[in-house]
């Protein structure tokens, strides 16, 4: 951030009066520009014991598999956002959704909320952001080709719960994978 | 938003290629400025059957009572943020926290996540944003002097669960109260 989005003046990083952490503050109109974590919402779509995954057509991690998920938009609820992402990436609707996993990713300022629920139809096709969309049984899951640690963690929680006979809400903090640290340092 | 925070150029509202909703886009460097909901984290602090509330010293709703809560900051987990807000507003620590209520407030682009948990000590004092901090038994709760609908909803869920003998995770959407509509129109 270099300029004030309100007046166009230059900003500097300083701790505003009464605050306790540095913010971008406009040197001209004194507007304080707060920056906060973004929320990612998504789904674990189920069908006949199998899980729907999308193969990414966009950066990062093109070609790797993921659950439908993306940034929550202004004006929408978390559940509506999760349904929209599933529609955009796989052109498919879901039946009733239940909050399933909520993860903090403080190293990239993100919160993930993943819902689980059954597909409403068995007709899907890849959206613009997907190369392929497929159902995977647990034993066929492409564990070595998953796009993100948070997706692997969600799927591990899912299959562990299922094998124990009951689903619950999972919470936790994802720490940066070795690859993410490397990306950051390079 | 009037100017690009990256290059200082003018922005216009347009639907970027491959997108489906209007964004602020810089007419000079073409940076797309996404705007997303903010997350508010807070606590229902319990002690001996009573709940700790703070009387607001800052706008909006000065003088009304609320639970400790505020915007999640970059780099922190939701639970750490909830503890920090409780510390800032009431100078008190909490024991183990459990996610209790998660609400969508799409009309103001906010998500609330409220944890519940016992206080770690019985010594508290108002922080800079509070005029007063007190414990309230259910029968003494200032229902008519609560600052926000989402706080009333959280407390109603809490006492309803408690009377039924068990707590669960609550989710739901808060719709704008008459007052909020009036504030918006005036």
Short mmCIF file of C-alpha atoms in Angstrom, two decimals:
data_model
loop_
_atom_site.label_atom_id
_atom_site.label_comp_id
_atom_site.label_asym_id
_atom_site.label_seq_id
_atom_site.Cartn_x
_atom_site.Cartn_y
_atom_site.Cartn_z
CA UNK A 1 0.00 0.00 0.00
CA UNK A 2 1.53 3.28 -1.16
CA UNK A 3 -1.36 5.71 -1.57
CA UNK A 4 -4.59 6.61 0.23
CA UNK A 5 -7.59 5.06 -1.52
CA UNK A 6 -9.73 7.94 -0.29
CA UNK A 7 -7.74 11.08 -1.29
CA UNK A 8 -4.78 9.71 -3.27
CA UNK A 9 -2.21 11.15 -0.84
CA UNK A 10 0.87 9.22 0.31
CA UNK A 11 0.51 6.84 3.26
CA UNK A 12 3.00 5.96 5.95
CA UNK A 13 3.07 3.07 8.38
CA UNK A 14 2.54 4.27 11.95
CA UNK A 15 0.73 3.39 15.16
CA UNK A 16 -2.35 5.63 15.37
CA UNK A 17 -3.17 7.30 18.70
CA UNK A 18 -5.00 4.89 20.98
CA UNK A 19 -3.99 1.92 18.83
CA UNK A 20 -1.25 -0.62 19.49
CA UNK A 21 -0.13 -1.79 16.07
CA UNK A 22 1.17 -0.16 12.89
CA UNK A 23 -1.39 0.79 10.21
CA UNK A 24 -1.23 2.56 6.88
CA UNK A 25 -2.26 6.13 7.64
CA UNK A 26 -2.77 8.87 5.02
CA UNK A 27 -0.36 11.76 5.58
CA UNK A 28 -2.83 14.10 3.86
CA UNK A 29 -6.38 13.24 5.05
CA UNK A 30 -5.31 11.04 8.03
CA UNK A 31 -7.60 8.15 7.04
CA UNK A 32 -6.47 4.92 8.74
CA UNK A 33 -6.47 1.96 6.34
CA UNK A 34 -7.08 -1.21 8.34
CA UNK A 35 -6.14 -4.55 6.81
CA UNK A 36 -7.81 -7.69 8.10
CA UNK A 37 -7.81 -11.43 7.38
CA UNK A 38 -9.94 -12.72 4.53
CA UNK A 39 -12.34 -15.57 4.83
CA UNK A 40 -12.31 -18.53 2.45
CA UNK A 41 -15.48 -20.65 2.29
CA UNK A 42 -15.86 -24.01 0.63
CA UNK A 43 -17.43 -27.45 0.68
CA UNK A 44 -16.75 -31.15 1.04
CA UNK A 45 -19.30 -32.40 -1.55
CA UNK A 46 -20.34 -36.03 -0.88
CA UNK A 47 -21.94 -38.58 -3.16
CA UNK A 48 -22.39 -42.26 -2.42
CA UNK A 49 -19.38 -42.34 -0.10
CA UNK A 50 -17.20 -40.44 -2.53
CA UNK A 51 -15.92 -36.85 -2.46
CA UNK A 52 -15.93 -34.36 -5.33
CA UNK A 53 -12.60 -32.70 -6.09
CA UNK A 54 -11.65 -30.10 -8.69
CA UNK A 55 -8.37 -30.01 -10.58
CA UNK A 56 -7.10 -26.44 -10.60
CA UNK A 57 -6.91 -24.55 -13.89
CA UNK A 58 -5.56 -21.38 -12.28
CA UNK A 59 -2.54 -20.33 -10.25
CA UNK A 60 -1.37 -21.22 -7.71
CA UNK A 61 -0.95 -24.97 -7.95
CA UNK A 62 -2.33 -25.48 -11.46
CA UNK A 63 -3.07 -29.15 -12.11
CA UNK A 64 -3.39 -30.12 -8.44
CA UNK A 65 -6.65 -31.24 -6.81
CA UNK A 66 -8.71 -29.23 -4.34
CA UNK A 67 -12.13 -28.91 -2.73
CA UNK A 68 -14.38 -26.13 -4.08
CA UNK A 69 -13.48 -22.99 -2.09
CA UNK A 70 -12.82 -19.29 -2.51
CA UNK A 71 -13.04 -15.86 -0.92
CA UNK A 72 -16.28 -14.89 0.76
CA UNK A 73 -17.78 -11.87 -1.02
CA UNK A 74 -19.33 -8.76 0.51
CA UNK A 75 -23.08 -9.13 1.00
CA UNK A 76 -23.21 -12.90 1.11
CA UNK A 77 -23.49 -15.43 3.93
CA UNK A 78 -20.78 -18.04 4.50
CA UNK A 79 -23.10 -20.82 3.37
CA UNK A 80 -24.18 -18.93 0.24
CA UNK A 81 -20.53 -18.26 -0.55
CA UNK A 82 -19.65 -21.95 -0.18
CA UNK A 83 -22.51 -22.91 -2.53
CA UNK A 84 -21.45 -20.24 -5.04
CA UNK A 85 -17.86 -21.47 -5.10
CA UNK A 86 -19.06 -25.04 -5.69
CA UNK A 87 -21.28 -23.80 -8.51
CA UNK A 88 -18.47 -21.74 -10.08
CA UNK A 89 -15.86 -24.48 -9.93
CA UNK A 90 -17.96 -27.57 -10.62
CA UNK A 91 -21.37 -26.36 -11.90
CA UNK A 92 -23.20 -28.41 -9.31
CA UNK A 93 -25.61 -27.70 -6.45
CA UNK A 94 -25.58 -29.13 -2.93
CA UNK A 95 -28.25 -30.30 -0.50
CA UNK A 96 -28.21 -29.21 3.18
CA UNK A 97 -24.79 -28.04 4.38
CA UNK A 98 -23.25 -28.37 7.86
CA UNK A 99 -20.21 -26.42 9.11
CA UNK A 100 -17.44 -28.99 9.30
CA UNK A 101 -13.97 -27.46 9.65
CA UNK A 102 -12.74 -24.00 10.56
CA UNK A 103 -9.04 -23.28 10.27
CA UNK A 104 -6.81 -20.32 11.04
CA UNK A 105 -4.01 -19.67 8.55
CA UNK A 106 -2.40 -16.67 10.28
CA UNK A 107 0.76 -16.81 8.14
CA UNK A 108 -1.30 -15.78 5.08
CA UNK A 109 -4.07 -13.86 6.91
CA UNK A 110 -6.83 -16.29 5.99
CA UNK A 111 -9.64 -18.12 7.77
CA UNK A 112 -11.11 -21.23 6.12
CA UNK A 113 -14.64 -22.43 6.81
CA UNK A 114 -15.51 -25.70 5.09
CA UNK A 115 -19.07 -27.10 5.02
CA UNK A 116 -19.97 -30.69 4.22
CA UNK A 117 -23.08 -31.91 2.45
CA UNK A 118 -24.44 -34.22 -0.26
CA UNK A 119 -24.56 -33.23 -3.92
CA UNK A 120 -28.00 -32.35 -5.26
CA UNK A 121 -27.30 -34.00 -8.62
CA UNK A 122 -24.75 -36.24 -10.30
CA UNK A 123 -24.28 -33.89 -13.21
CA UNK A 124 -21.31 -31.58 -12.97
CA UNK A 125 -18.78 -30.11 -15.34
CA UNK A 126 -15.61 -28.10 -14.75
CA UNK A 127 -16.03 -24.34 -14.37
CA UNK A 128 -13.53 -21.79 -15.72
CA UNK A 129 -11.19 -22.34 -12.77
CA UNK A 130 -11.16 -26.16 -13.06
CA UNK A 131 -9.48 -28.48 -15.54
CA UNK A 132 -11.43 -31.50 -14.31
CA UNK A 133 -14.03 -32.45 -11.70
CA UNK A 134 -14.25 -35.99 -10.34
CA UNK A 135 -15.60 -38.09 -7.50
CA UNK A 136 -12.98 -39.94 -5.47
CA UNK A 137 -13.44 -42.82 -3.07
CA UNK A 138 -11.21 -42.62 0.02
CA UNK A 139 -8.84 -45.29 -1.32
CA UNK A 140 -8.44 -43.46 -4.65
CA UNK A 141 -7.87 -39.99 -3.24
CA UNK A 142 -4.87 -38.20 -4.84
CA UNK A 143 -3.22 -37.41 -1.50
CA UNK A 144 0.10 -36.57 -3.16
CA UNK A 145 -1.53 -34.20 -5.64
CA UNK A 146 -3.62 -32.01 -3.31
CA UNK A 147 -3.16 -28.28 -3.86
CA UNK A 148 -3.11 -27.02 -0.25
CA UNK A 149 -2.33 -28.27 3.27
CA UNK A 150 -5.68 -26.95 4.54
CA UNK A 151 -7.48 -29.14 1.99
CA UNK A 152 -5.53 -32.23 3.04
CA UNK A 153 -6.27 -31.45 6.69
CA UNK A 154 -10.02 -31.08 5.93
CA UNK A 155 -10.11 -34.39 4.06
CA UNK A 156 -8.17 -36.18 6.82
CA UNK A 157 -10.67 -34.90 9.42
CA UNK A 158 -13.52 -36.01 7.17
CA UNK A 159 -12.37 -39.59 6.66
CA UNK A 160 -11.30 -39.94 10.31
CA UNK A 161 -14.75 -38.81 11.48
CA UNK A 162 -16.46 -41.08 9.01
CA UNK A 163 -14.49 -44.12 10.11
CA UNK A 164 -15.44 -43.32 13.73
CA UNK A 165 -19.11 -43.11 12.79
CA UNK A 166 -19.84 -39.42 13.45
CA UNK A 167 -18.98 -35.93 12.23
CA UNK A 168 -18.14 -32.99 14.47
CA UNK A 169 -16.87 -29.44 13.98
CA UNK A 170 -13.09 -29.30 13.66
CA UNK A 171 -11.01 -26.24 14.50
CA UNK A 172 -7.30 -25.70 14.31
CA UNK A 173 -4.39 -23.66 13.07
CA UNK A 174 -2.52 -24.50 9.89
CA UNK A 175 1.18 -23.71 10.03
CA UNK A 176 3.15 -22.86 6.90
CA UNK A 177 4.26 -25.94 4.97
CA UNK A 178 7.95 -26.17 4.01
CA UNK A 179 6.96 -25.20 0.45
CA UNK A 180 5.20 -22.04 1.61
CA UNK A 181 8.25 -20.99 3.62
CA UNK A 182 10.41 -21.63 0.57
CA UNK A 183 8.02 -19.59 -1.64
CA UNK A 184 8.21 -16.80 0.89
CA UNK A 185 12.01 -16.80 1.13
CA UNK A 186 12.71 -17.09 -2.59
CA UNK B 1 -12.64 4.13 -2.80
CA UNK B 2 -11.40 6.79 -5.24
CA UNK B 3 -7.72 6.07 -5.83
CA UNK B 4 -5.49 3.05 -6.37
CA UNK B 5 -3.58 2.22 -3.19
CA UNK B 6 -0.76 0.79 -5.32
CA UNK B 7 -0.03 3.57 -7.87
CA UNK B 8 -2.28 6.45 -6.80
CA UNK B 9 -4.18 6.48 -10.10
CA UNK B 10 -7.97 6.90 -10.33
CA UNK B 11 -10.14 3.79 -9.98
CA UNK B 12 -13.43 2.94 -11.64
CA UNK B 13 -16.02 0.35 -10.78
CA UNK B 14 -16.18 -2.36 -13.44
CA UNK B 15 -16.52 -6.11 -13.86
CA UNK B 16 -13.04 -7.48 -14.60
CA UNK B 17 -12.62 -10.04 -17.42
CA UNK B 18 -13.50 -13.51 -16.15
CA UNK B 19 -15.21 -12.10 -13.06
CA UNK B 20 -18.94 -11.69 -12.43
CA UNK B 21 -19.22 -8.75 -10.08
CA UNK B 22 -18.11 -5.11 -10.07
CA UNK B 23 -14.74 -4.30 -8.45
CA UNK B 24 -12.66 -1.18 -8.05
CA UNK B 25 -10.06 -1.38 -10.84
CA UNK B 26 -7.19 1.06 -11.33
CA UNK B 27 -7.45 2.83 -14.69
CA UNK B 28 -3.69 3.33 -14.67
CA UNK B 29 -2.00 0.12 -13.43
CA UNK B 30 -5.12 -2.13 -13.72
CA UNK B 31 -4.79 -3.51 -10.17
CA UNK B 32 -8.10 -5.02 -9.03
CA UNK B 33 -8.99 -3.99 -5.47
CA UNK B 34 -11.10 -6.74 -3.90
CA UNK B 35 -13.21 -5.92 -0.86
CA UNK B 36 -14.27 -8.73 1.46
CA UNK B 37 -16.19 -9.19 4.70
CA UNK B 38 -14.39 -8.59 7.98
CA UNK B 39 -14.40 -10.99 10.84
CA UNK B 40 -15.32 -9.96 14.38
CA UNK B 41 -14.19 -12.27 17.19
CA UNK B 42 -15.30 -12.13 20.80
CA UNK B 43 -16.16 -14.02 23.96
CA UNK B 44 -18.95 -14.90 26.36
CA UNK B 45 -16.90 -14.75 29.60
CA UNK B 46 -18.48 -16.85 32.38
CA UNK B 47 -17.99 -16.75 36.13
CA UNK B 48 -20.07 -18.58 38.71
CA UNK B 49 -23.14 -18.61 36.45
CA UNK B 50 -22.79 -14.96 35.53
CA UNK B 51 -21.63 -13.29 32.30
CA UNK B 52 -19.16 -10.44 31.95
CA UNK B 53 -20.37 -7.45 29.92
CA UNK B 54 -18.63 -4.19 29.00
CA UNK B 55 -20.32 -0.80 28.80
CA UNK B 56 -19.15 0.90 25.62
CA UNK B 57 -17.03 4.05 25.89
CA UNK B 58 -16.73 4.46 22.11
CA UNK B 59 -19.06 4.98 19.15
CA UNK B 60 -21.32 3.50 18.06
CA UNK B 61 -23.74 2.86 20.93
CA UNK B 62 -21.79 4.63 23.70
CA UNK B 63 -23.15 3.68 27.13
CA UNK B 64 -24.76 0.43 26.00
CA UNK B 65 -23.60 -3.03 27.12
CA UNK B 66 -21.81 -5.57 24.97
CA UNK B 67 -19.70 -8.71 25.06
CA UNK B 68 -15.94 -8.23 24.44
CA UNK B 69 -15.48 -8.37 20.65
CA UNK B 70 -13.67 -6.67 17.81
CA UNK B 71 -12.06 -7.08 14.41
CA UNK B 72 -9.69 -10.00 13.90
CA UNK B 73 -6.20 -8.70 13.07
CA UNK B 74 -3.80 -9.94 10.42
CA UNK B 75 -1.45 -12.61 11.73
CA UNK B 76 -3.59 -13.78 14.63
CA UNK B 77 -5.85 -16.79 15.14
CA UNK B 78 -9.55 -16.35 15.87
CA UNK B 79 -9.09 -17.58 19.43
CA UNK B 80 -6.09 -15.33 20.05
CA UNK B 81 -8.11 -12.40 18.67
CA UNK B 82 -11.03 -13.17 20.99
CA UNK B 83 -8.67 -13.31 23.99
CA UNK B 84 -6.99 -10.05 22.93
CA UNK B 85 -10.32 -8.24 22.65
CA UNK B 86 -11.32 -9.46 26.12
CA UNK B 87 -7.98 -8.25 27.47
CA UNK B 88 -8.27 -4.86 25.75
CA UNK B 89 -11.83 -4.18 26.85
CA UNK B 90 -11.86 -5.73 30.32
CA UNK B 91 -8.20 -6.41 31.27
CA UNK B 92 -8.97 -10.01 32.08
CA UNK B 93 -7.80 -13.42 30.86
CA UNK B 94 -9.91 -16.48 30.05
CA UNK B 95 -9.48 -20.21 30.57
CA UNK B 96 -10.17 -22.70 27.74
CA UNK B 97 -12.43 -21.31 24.99
CA UNK B 98 -14.96 -23.15 22.82
CA UNK B 99 -16.49 -21.82 19.58
CA UNK B 100 -20.10 -21.04 20.48
CA UNK B 101 -21.86 -18.85 17.89
CA UNK B 102 -21.05 -17.91 14.33
CA UNK B 103 -23.24 -15.32 12.64
CA UNK B 104 -23.41 -13.80 9.17
CA UNK B 105 -24.21 -10.08 9.03
CA UNK B 106 -24.23 -9.66 5.24
CA UNK B 107 -25.87 -6.21 5.40
CA UNK B 108 -22.68 -4.80 6.98
CA UNK B 109 -20.18 -7.31 5.50
CA UNK B 110 -19.27 -8.87 8.83
CA UNK B 111 -18.90 -12.36 10.26
CA UNK B 112 -19.06 -12.81 14.04
CA UNK B 113 -17.43 -15.72 15.83
CA UNK B 114 -18.09 -15.80 19.57
CA UNK B 115 -16.30 -18.21 21.90
CA UNK B 116 -17.46 -19.09 25.41
CA UNK B 117 -15.26 -19.88 28.40
CA UNK B 118 -14.64 -19.24 32.10
CA UNK B 119 -12.68 -16.25 33.35
CA UNK B 120 -9.18 -16.99 34.62
CA UNK B 121 -9.47 -14.46 37.45
CA UNK B 122 -12.05 -12.28 39.18
CA UNK B 123 -9.99 -9.15 38.77
CA UNK B 124 -10.90 -6.98 35.84
CA UNK B 125 -11.06 -3.29 35.08
CA UNK B 126 -12.43 -1.34 32.12
CA UNK B 127 -10.05 -0.85 29.19
CA UNK B 128 -9.93 2.34 27.09
CA UNK B 129 -13.00 1.30 25.11
CA UNK B 130 -15.14 0.48 28.15
CA UNK B 131 -16.86 2.73 30.71
CA UNK B 132 -17.62 -0.15 33.04
CA UNK B 133 -17.21 -3.93 33.25
CA UNK B 134 -19.58 -6.06 35.31
CA UNK B 135 -20.82 -9.59 35.86
CA UNK B 136 -24.54 -10.11 35.27
CA UNK B 137 -26.73 -13.00 36.34
CA UNK B 138 -29.33 -14.00 33.74
CA UNK B 139 -32.16 -12.32 35.65
CA UNK B 140 -30.22 -9.03 35.91
CA UNK B 141 -29.09 -8.84 32.29
CA UNK B 142 -29.67 -5.38 30.76
CA UNK B 143 -31.61 -6.74 27.74
CA UNK B 144 -32.95 -3.30 26.83
CA UNK B 145 -29.50 -1.73 26.94
CA UNK B 146 -27.52 -4.13 24.74
CA UNK B 147 -25.48 -2.44 22.01
CA UNK B 148 -26.05 -4.83 19.09
CA UNK B 149 -28.59 -7.39 17.87
CA UNK B 150 -25.83 -9.97 17.36
CA UNK B 151 -24.89 -9.67 21.05
CA UNK B 152 -28.51 -10.16 22.15
CA UNK B 153 -28.77 -13.18 19.85
CA UNK B 154 -25.56 -14.68 21.29
CA UNK B 155 -26.76 -14.21 24.87
CA UNK B 156 -30.19 -15.67 24.07
CA UNK B 157 -28.53 -18.76 22.56
CA UNK B 158 -26.32 -19.01 25.62
CA UNK B 159 -29.06 -18.93 28.24
CA UNK B 160 -31.33 -21.19 26.15
CA UNK B 161 -28.55 -23.80 25.86
CA UNK B 162 -27.77 -23.53 29.54
CA UNK B 163 -31.38 -24.05 30.58
CA UNK B 164 -31.48 -27.16 28.35
CA UNK B 165 -28.34 -28.52 29.96
CA UNK B 166 -25.89 -28.42 27.04
CA UNK B 167 -24.04 -26.05 24.74
CA UNK B 168 -23.73 -26.48 20.98
CA UNK B 169 -22.41 -24.40 18.09
CA UNK B 170 -24.98 -21.91 16.84
CA UNK B 171 -25.01 -20.51 13.32
CA UNK B 172 -27.36 -18.05 11.70
CA UNK B 173 -27.85 -14.84 9.78
CA UNK B 174 -28.59 -11.54 11.49
CA UNK B 175 -30.89 -9.27 9.49
CA UNK B 176 -30.72 -5.50 9.82
CA UNK B 177 -32.68 -4.22 12.83
CA UNK B 178 -35.15 -1.37 12.27
CA UNK B 179 -32.61 0.98 13.85
CA UNK B 180 -29.90 -0.04 11.40
CA UNK B 181 -32.22 0.58 8.45
CA UNK B 182 -33.08 3.97 9.90
CA UNK B 183 -29.36 4.78 10.42
CA UNK B 184 -28.73 3.82 6.82
CA UNK B 185 -31.58 5.91 5.38
CA UNK B 186 -30.94 9.01 7.46
#
